[in-house]
PDB file of C-alpha atoms in Angstrom:
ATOM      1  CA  UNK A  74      93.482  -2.959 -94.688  1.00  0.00           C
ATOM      2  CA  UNK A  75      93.820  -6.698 -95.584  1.00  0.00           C
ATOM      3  CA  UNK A  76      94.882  -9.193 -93.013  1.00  0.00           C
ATOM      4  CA  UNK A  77      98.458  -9.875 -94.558  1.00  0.00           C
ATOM      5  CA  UNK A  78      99.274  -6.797 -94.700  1.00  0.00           C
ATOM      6  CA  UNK A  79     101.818  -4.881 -91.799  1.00  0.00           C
ATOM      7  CA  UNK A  80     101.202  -1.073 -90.551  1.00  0.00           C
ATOM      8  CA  UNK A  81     104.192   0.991 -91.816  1.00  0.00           C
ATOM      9  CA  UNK A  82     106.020   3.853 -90.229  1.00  0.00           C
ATOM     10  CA  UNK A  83     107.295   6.133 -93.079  1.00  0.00           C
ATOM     11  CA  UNK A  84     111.276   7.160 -93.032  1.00  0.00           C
ATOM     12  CA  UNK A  85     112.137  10.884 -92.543  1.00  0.00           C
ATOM     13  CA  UNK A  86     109.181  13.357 -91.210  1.00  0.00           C
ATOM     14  CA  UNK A  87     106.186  11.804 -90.630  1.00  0.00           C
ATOM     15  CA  UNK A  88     102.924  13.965 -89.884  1.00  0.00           C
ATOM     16  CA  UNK A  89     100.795  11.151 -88.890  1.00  0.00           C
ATOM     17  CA  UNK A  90     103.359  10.568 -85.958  1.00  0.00           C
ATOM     18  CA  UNK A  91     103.271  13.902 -85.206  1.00  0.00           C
ATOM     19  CA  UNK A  92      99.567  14.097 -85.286  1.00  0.00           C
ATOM     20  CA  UNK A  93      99.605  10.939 -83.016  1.00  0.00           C
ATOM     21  CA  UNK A  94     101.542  11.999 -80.010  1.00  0.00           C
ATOM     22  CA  UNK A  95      99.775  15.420 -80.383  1.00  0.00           C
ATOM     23  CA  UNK A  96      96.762  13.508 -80.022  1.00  0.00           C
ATOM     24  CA  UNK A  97      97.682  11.595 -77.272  1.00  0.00           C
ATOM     25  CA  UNK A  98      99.070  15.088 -75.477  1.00  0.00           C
ATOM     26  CA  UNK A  99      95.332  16.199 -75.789  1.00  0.00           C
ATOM     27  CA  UNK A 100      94.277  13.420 -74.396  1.00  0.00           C
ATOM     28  CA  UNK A 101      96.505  13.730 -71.576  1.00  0.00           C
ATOM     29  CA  UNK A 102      95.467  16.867 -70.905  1.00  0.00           C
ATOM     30  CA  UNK A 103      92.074  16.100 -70.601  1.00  0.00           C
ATOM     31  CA  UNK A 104      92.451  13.108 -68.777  1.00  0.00           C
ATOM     32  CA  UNK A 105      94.197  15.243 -66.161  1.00  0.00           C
ATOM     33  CA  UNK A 106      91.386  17.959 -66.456  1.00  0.00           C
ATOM     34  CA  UNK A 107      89.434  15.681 -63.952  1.00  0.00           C
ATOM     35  CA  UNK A 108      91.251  16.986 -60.943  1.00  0.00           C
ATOM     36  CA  UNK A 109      91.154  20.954 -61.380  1.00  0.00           C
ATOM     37  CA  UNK A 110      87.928  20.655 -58.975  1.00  0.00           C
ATOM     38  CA  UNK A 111      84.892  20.121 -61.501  1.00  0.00           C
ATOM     39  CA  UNK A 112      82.658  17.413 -62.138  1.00  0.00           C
ATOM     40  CA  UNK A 113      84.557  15.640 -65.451  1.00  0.00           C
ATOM     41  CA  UNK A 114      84.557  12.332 -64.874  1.00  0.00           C
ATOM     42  CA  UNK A 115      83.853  11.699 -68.342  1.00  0.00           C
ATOM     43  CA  UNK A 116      86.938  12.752 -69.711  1.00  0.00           C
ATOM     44  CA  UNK A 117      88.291   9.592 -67.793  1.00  0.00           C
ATOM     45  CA  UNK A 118      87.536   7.805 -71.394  1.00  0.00           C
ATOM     46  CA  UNK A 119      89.225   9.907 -73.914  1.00  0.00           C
ATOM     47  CA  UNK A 120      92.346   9.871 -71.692  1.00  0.00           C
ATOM     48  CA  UNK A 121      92.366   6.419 -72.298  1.00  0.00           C
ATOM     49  CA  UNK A 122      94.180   6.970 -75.321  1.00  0.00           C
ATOM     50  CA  UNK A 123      97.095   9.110 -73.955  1.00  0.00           C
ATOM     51  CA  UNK A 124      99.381   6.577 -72.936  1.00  0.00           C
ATOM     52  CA  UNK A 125      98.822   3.906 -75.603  1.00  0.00           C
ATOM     53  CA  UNK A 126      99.755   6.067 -77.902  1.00  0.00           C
ATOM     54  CA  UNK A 127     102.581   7.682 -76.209  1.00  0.00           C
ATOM     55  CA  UNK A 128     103.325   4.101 -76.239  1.00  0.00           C
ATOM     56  CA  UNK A 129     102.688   3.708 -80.438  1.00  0.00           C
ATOM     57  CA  UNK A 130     105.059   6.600 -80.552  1.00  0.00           C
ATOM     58  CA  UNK A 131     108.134   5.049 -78.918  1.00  0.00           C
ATOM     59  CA  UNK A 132     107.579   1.649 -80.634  1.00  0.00           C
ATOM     60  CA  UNK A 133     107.252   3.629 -83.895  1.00  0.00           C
ATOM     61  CA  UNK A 134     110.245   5.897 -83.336  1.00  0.00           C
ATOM     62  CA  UNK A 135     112.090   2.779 -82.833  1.00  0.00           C
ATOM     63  CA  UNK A 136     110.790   1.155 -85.761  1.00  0.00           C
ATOM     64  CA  UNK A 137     111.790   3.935 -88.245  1.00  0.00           C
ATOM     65  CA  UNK A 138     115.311   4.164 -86.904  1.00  0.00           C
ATOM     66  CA  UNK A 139     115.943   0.044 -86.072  1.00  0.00           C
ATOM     67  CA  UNK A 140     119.286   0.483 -89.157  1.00  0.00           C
ATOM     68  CA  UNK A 141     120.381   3.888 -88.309  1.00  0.00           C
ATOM     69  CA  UNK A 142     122.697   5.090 -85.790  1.00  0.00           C
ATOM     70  CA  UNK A 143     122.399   4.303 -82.328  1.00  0.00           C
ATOM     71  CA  UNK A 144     123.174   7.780 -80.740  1.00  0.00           C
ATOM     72  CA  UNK A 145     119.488   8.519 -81.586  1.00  0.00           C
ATOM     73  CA  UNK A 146     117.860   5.681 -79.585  1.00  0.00           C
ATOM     74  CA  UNK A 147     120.205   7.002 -76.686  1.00  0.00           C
ATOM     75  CA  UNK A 148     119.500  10.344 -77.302  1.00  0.00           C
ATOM     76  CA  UNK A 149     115.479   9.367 -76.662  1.00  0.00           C
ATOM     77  CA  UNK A 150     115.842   7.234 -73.460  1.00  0.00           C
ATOM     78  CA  UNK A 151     118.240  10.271 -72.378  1.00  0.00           C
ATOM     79  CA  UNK A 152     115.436  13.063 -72.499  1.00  0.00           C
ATOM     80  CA  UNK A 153     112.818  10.460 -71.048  1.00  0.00           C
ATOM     81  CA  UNK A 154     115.099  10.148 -67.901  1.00  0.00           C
ATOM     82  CA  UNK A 155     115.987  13.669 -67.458  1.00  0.00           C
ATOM     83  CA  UNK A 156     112.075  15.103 -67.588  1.00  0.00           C
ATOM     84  CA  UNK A 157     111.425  12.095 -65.202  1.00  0.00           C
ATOM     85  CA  UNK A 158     113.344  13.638 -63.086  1.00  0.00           C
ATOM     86  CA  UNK A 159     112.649  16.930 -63.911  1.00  0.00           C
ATOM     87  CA  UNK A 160     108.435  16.503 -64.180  1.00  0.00           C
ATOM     88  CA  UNK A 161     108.627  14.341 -60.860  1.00  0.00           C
ATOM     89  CA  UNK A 162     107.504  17.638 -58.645  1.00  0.00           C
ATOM     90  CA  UNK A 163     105.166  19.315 -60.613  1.00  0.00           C
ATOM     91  CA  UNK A 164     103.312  16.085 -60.829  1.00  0.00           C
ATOM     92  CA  UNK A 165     103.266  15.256 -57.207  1.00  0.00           C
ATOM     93  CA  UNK A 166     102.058  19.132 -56.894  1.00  0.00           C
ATOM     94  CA  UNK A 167      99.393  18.680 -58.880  1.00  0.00           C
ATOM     95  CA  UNK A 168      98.363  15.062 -57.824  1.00  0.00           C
ATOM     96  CA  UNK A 169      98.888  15.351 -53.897  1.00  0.00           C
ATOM     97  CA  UNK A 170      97.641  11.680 -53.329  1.00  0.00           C
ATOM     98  CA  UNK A 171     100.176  10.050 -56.128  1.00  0.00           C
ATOM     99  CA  UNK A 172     100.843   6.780 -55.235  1.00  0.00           C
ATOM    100  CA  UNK A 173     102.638   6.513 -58.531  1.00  0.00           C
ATOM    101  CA  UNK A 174     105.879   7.813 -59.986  1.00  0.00           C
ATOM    102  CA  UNK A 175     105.014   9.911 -62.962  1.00  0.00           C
ATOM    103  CA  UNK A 176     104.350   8.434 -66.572  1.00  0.00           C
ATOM    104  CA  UNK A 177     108.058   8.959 -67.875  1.00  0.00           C
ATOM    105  CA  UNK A 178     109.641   6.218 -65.788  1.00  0.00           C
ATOM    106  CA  UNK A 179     107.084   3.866 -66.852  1.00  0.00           C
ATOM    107  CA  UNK A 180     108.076   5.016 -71.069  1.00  0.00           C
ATOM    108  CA  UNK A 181     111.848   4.488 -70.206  1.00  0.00           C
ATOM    109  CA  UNK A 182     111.465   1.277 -69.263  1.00  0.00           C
ATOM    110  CA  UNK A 183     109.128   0.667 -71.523  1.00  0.00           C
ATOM    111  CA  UNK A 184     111.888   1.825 -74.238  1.00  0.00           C
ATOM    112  CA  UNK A 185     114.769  -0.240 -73.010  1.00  0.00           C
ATOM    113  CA  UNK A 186     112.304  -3.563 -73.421  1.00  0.00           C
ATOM    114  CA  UNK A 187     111.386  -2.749 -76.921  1.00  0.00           C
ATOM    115  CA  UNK A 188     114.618  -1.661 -78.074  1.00  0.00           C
ATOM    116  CA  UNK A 189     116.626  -5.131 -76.376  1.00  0.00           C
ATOM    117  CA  UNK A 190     113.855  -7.254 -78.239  1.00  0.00           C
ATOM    118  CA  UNK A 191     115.303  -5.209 -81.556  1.00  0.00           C
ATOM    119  CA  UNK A 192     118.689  -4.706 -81.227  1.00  0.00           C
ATOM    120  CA  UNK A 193     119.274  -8.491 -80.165  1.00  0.00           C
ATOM    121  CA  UNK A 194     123.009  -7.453 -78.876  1.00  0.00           C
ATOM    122  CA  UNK A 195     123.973  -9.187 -75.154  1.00  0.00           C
ATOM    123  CA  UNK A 196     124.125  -5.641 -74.184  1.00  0.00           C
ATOM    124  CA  UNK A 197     120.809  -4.471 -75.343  1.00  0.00           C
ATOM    125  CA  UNK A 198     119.445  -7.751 -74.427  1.00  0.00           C
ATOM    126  CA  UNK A 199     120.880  -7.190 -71.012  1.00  0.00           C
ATOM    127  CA  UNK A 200     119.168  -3.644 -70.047  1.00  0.00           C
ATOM    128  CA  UNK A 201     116.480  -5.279 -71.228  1.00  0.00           C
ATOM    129  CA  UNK A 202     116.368  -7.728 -68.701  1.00  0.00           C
ATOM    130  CA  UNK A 203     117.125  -5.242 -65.737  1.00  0.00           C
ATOM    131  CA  UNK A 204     114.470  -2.892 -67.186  1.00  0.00           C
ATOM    132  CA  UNK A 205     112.179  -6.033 -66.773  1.00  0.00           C
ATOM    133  CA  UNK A 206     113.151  -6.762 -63.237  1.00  0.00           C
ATOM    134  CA  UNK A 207     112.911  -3.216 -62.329  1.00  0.00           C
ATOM    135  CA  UNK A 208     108.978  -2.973 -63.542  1.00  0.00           C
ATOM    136  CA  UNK A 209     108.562  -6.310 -61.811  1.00  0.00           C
ATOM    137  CA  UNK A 210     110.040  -5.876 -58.778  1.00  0.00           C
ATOM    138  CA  UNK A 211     108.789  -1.371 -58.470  1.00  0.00           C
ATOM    139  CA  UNK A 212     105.663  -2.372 -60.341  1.00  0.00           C
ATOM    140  CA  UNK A 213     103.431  -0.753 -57.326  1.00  0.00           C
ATOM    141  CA  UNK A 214     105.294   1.927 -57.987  1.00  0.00           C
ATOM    142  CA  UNK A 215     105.514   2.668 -61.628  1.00  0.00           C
ATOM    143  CA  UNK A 216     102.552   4.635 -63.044  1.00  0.00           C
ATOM    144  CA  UNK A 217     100.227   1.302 -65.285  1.00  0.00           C
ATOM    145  CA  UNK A 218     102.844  -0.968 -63.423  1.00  0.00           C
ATOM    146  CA  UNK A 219     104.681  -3.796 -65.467  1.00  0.00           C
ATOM    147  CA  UNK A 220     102.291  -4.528 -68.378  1.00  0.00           C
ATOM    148  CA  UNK A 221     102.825  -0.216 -68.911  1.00  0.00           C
ATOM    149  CA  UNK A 222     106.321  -1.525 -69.485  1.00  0.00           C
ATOM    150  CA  UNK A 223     105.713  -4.314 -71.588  1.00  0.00           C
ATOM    151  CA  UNK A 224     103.380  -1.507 -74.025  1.00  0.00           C
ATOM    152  CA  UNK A 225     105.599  -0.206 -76.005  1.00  0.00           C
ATOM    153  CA  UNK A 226     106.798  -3.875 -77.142  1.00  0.00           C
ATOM    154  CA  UNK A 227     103.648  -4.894 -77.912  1.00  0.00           C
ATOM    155  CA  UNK A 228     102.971  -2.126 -80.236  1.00  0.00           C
ATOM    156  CA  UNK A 229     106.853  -3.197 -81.728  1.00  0.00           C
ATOM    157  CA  UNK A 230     105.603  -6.726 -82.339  1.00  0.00           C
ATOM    158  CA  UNK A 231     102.649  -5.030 -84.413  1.00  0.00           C
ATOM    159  CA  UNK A 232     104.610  -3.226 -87.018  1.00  0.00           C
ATOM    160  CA  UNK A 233     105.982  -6.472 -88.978  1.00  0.00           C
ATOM    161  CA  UNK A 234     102.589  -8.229 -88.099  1.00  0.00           C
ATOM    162  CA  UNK A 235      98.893  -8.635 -89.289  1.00  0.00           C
ATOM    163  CA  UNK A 236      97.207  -5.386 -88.216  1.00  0.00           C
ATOM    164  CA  UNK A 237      94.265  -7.564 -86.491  1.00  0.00           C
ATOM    165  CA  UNK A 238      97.672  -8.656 -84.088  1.00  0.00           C
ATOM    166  CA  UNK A 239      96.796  -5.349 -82.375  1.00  0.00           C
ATOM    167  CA  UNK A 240      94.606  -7.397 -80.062  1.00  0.00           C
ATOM    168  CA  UNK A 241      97.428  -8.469 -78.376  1.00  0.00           C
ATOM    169  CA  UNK A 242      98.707  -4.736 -77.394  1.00  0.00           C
ATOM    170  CA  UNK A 243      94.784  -4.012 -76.688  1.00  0.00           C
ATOM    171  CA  UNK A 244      95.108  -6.328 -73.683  1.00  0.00           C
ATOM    172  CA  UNK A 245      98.297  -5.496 -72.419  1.00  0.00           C
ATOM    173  CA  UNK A 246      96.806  -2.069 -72.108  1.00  0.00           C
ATOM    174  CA  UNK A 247      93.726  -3.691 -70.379  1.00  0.00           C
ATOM    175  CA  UNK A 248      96.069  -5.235 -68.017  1.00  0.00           C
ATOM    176  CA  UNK A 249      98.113  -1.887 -67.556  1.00  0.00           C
ATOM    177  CA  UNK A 250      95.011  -0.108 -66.530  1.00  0.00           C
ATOM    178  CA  UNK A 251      93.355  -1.548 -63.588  1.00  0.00           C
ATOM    179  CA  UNK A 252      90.896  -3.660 -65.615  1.00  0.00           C
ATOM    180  CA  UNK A 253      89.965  -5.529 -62.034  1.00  0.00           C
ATOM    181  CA  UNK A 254      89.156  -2.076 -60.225  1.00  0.00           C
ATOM    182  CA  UNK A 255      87.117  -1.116 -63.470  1.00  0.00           C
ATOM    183  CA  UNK A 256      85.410  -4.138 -64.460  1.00  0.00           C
ATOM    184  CA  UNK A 257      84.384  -4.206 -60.366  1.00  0.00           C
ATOM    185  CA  UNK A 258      83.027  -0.871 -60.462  1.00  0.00           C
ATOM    186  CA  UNK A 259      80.497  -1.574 -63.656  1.00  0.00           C
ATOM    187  CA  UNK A 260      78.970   1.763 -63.997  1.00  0.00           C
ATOM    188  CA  UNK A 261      79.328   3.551 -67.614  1.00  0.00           C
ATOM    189  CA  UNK A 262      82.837   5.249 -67.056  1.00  0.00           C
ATOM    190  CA  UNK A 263      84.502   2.558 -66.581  1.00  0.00           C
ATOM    191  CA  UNK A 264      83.082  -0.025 -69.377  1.00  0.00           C
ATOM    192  CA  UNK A 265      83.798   2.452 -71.622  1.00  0.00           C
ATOM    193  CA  UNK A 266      87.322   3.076 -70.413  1.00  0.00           C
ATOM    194  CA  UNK A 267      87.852  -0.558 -70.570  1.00  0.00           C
ATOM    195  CA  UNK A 268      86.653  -0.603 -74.107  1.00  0.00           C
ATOM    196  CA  UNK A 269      88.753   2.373 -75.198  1.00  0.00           C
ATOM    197  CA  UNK A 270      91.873   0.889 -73.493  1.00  0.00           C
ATOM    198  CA  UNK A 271      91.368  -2.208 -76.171  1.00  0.00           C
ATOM    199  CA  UNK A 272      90.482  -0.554 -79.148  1.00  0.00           C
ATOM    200  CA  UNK A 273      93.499   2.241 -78.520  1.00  0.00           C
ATOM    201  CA  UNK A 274      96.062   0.339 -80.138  1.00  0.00           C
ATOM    202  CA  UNK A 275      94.265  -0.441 -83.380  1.00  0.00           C
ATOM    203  CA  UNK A 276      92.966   3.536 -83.870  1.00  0.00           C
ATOM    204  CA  UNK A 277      96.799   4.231 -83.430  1.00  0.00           C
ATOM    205  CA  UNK A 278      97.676   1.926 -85.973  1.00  0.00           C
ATOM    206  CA  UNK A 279      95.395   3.113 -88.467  1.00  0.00           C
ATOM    207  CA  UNK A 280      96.022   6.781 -87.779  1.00  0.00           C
ATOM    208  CA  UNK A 281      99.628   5.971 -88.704  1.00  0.00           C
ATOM    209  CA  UNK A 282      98.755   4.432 -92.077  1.00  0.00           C
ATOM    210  CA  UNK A 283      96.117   5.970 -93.357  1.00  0.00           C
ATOM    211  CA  UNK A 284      96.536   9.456 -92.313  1.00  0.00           C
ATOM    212  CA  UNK A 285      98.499  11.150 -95.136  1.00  0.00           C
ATOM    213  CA  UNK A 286      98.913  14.646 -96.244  1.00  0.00           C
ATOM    214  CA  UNK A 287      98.685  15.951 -93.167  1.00  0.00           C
ATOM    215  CA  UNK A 288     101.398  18.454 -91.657  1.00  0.00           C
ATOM    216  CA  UNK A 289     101.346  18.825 -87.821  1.00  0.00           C
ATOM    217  CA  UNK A 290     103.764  21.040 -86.111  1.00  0.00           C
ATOM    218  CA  UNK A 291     106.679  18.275 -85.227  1.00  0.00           C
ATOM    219  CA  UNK A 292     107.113  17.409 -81.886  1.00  0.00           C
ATOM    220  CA  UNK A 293     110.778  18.198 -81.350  1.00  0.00           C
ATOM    221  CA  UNK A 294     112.841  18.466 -78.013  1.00  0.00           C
ATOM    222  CA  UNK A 295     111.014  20.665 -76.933  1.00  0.00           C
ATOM    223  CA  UNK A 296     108.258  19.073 -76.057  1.00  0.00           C
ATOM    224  CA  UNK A 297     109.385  17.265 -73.354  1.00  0.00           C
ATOM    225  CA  UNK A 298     108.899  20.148 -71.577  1.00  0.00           C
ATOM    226  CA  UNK A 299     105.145  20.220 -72.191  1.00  0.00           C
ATOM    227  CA  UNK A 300     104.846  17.145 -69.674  1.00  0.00           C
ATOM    228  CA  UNK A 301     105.816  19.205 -66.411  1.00  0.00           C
ATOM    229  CA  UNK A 302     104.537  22.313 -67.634  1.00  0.00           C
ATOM    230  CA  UNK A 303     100.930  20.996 -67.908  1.00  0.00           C
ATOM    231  CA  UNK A 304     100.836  19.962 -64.714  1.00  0.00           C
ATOM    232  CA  UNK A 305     101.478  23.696 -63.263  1.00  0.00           C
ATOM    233  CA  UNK A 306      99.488  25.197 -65.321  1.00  0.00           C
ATOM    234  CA  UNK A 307      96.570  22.672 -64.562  1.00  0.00           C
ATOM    235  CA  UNK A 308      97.883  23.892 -61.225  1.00  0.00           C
ATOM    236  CA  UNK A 309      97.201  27.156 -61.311  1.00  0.00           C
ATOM    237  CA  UNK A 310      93.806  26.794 -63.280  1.00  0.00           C
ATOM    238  CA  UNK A 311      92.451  24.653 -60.048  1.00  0.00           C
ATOM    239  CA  UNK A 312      93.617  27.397 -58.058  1.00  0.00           C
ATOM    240  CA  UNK A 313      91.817  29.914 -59.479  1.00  0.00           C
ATOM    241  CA  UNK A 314      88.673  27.526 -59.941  1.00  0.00           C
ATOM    242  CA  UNK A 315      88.671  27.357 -56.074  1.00  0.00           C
TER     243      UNK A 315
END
């Protein structure tokens, strides 16, 4: 990739989007692995990824449909609120000590940034602000706080920029993730969380343009559901574990 060039989102189906957030659901999932009752600490750095490019896949989503119809951007923010709503029990199930709201919140907001920096209408422009103040003033509260709000327009700014811009999105995930509590705690884990949270962006970004050819099953509707269900089946693998 030269340094003038921009990172795409093709129009229509695209498999390397729907390799992407299938690749960040795996990550997820093994993120979350680390509290069925075994010894995975590990898997701390993969899951990394999960929600920088759940992230990607909102600011690309909005990217691809920035001229078409806006029924489709409310459509998205619509399922993102209900299976907040909906995933808010099985998460606290599964992690009893949450001192978080679950992820979805955090992508909703997240959304309503992005999309007022695109649309540029008062109205638009105006959730956007509220969305803001919300994250600032329920940041304790919102699962990677306000810079996990500020995410998904960071990867927006990328796609009509220099691909090296991805830096900037790198530390805003930095920032989203703790960095103080990590960079504190030094051991091996945690650098290399740190590292993975910066270079997340950038792997998205390439996976998106050079991945072709490739056919994933699309992520449709239907896998909003996937986000609560995880959690009870992680659930009732820790029960049977112990």
């Amino acid at each position: 990739m030269h340094g003038t060039e921009t990172i795409p989102v093709r129009r229509g189906r695209d498999g390397a989007l729907d390799l992407l957030k299938w690749l960040a659901l795996l990550s997820m999932v093994l993120d979350h692995l680390r509290y069925i009752g075994l010894s995975l600490d590990g898997l701390y750095v993969p899951g990394r990824l999960a929600f920088p490019w759940f992230c990607l896949a909102i600011a690309a989503n909005l990217h691809r449909v920035k001229d078409g119809p806006t029924i489709f951007q409310w459509r998205y923010l619509g399922w993102l609120l209900l299976f907040s709503v909906i995933s808010e029990v099985p998460y606290r199930m599964f992690i009893e000590d949450a001192d978080t709201l679950n992820v979805l919140p955090t992508l909703a907001l997240g959304l309503l940034v992005a999309r007022g920096w695109q649309q540029k209408t008062l109205f638009d422009r105006g959730l956007a602000l509220i969305a803001l103040l919300l994250a600032a003033v329920f940041s304790s509260s919102l699962m990677f706080g306000f810079f996990g709000v500020l995410l998904p327009l960071a990867m927006l700014l990328v796609f009509s920029r220099p691909w090296y811009l991805s830096v900037l999105p790198g530390l805003v995930c930095v920032a989203a993730n703790q960095w103080q509590v990590l960079l504190n705690s030094g051991n091996l884990v945690a650098m290399l969380g740190l590292a993975t949270c910066l270079i997340a962006p950038l792997a998205g970004l390439v996976l998106l343009r050079q991945v072709t050819h490739v056919s994933p099953p699309a992520m449709r509707r239907w896998a909003y559901a996937l986000y609560p269900a995880h959690f009870l089946l992680l659930l009732l693998l820790r029960k049977v574990i112990t």
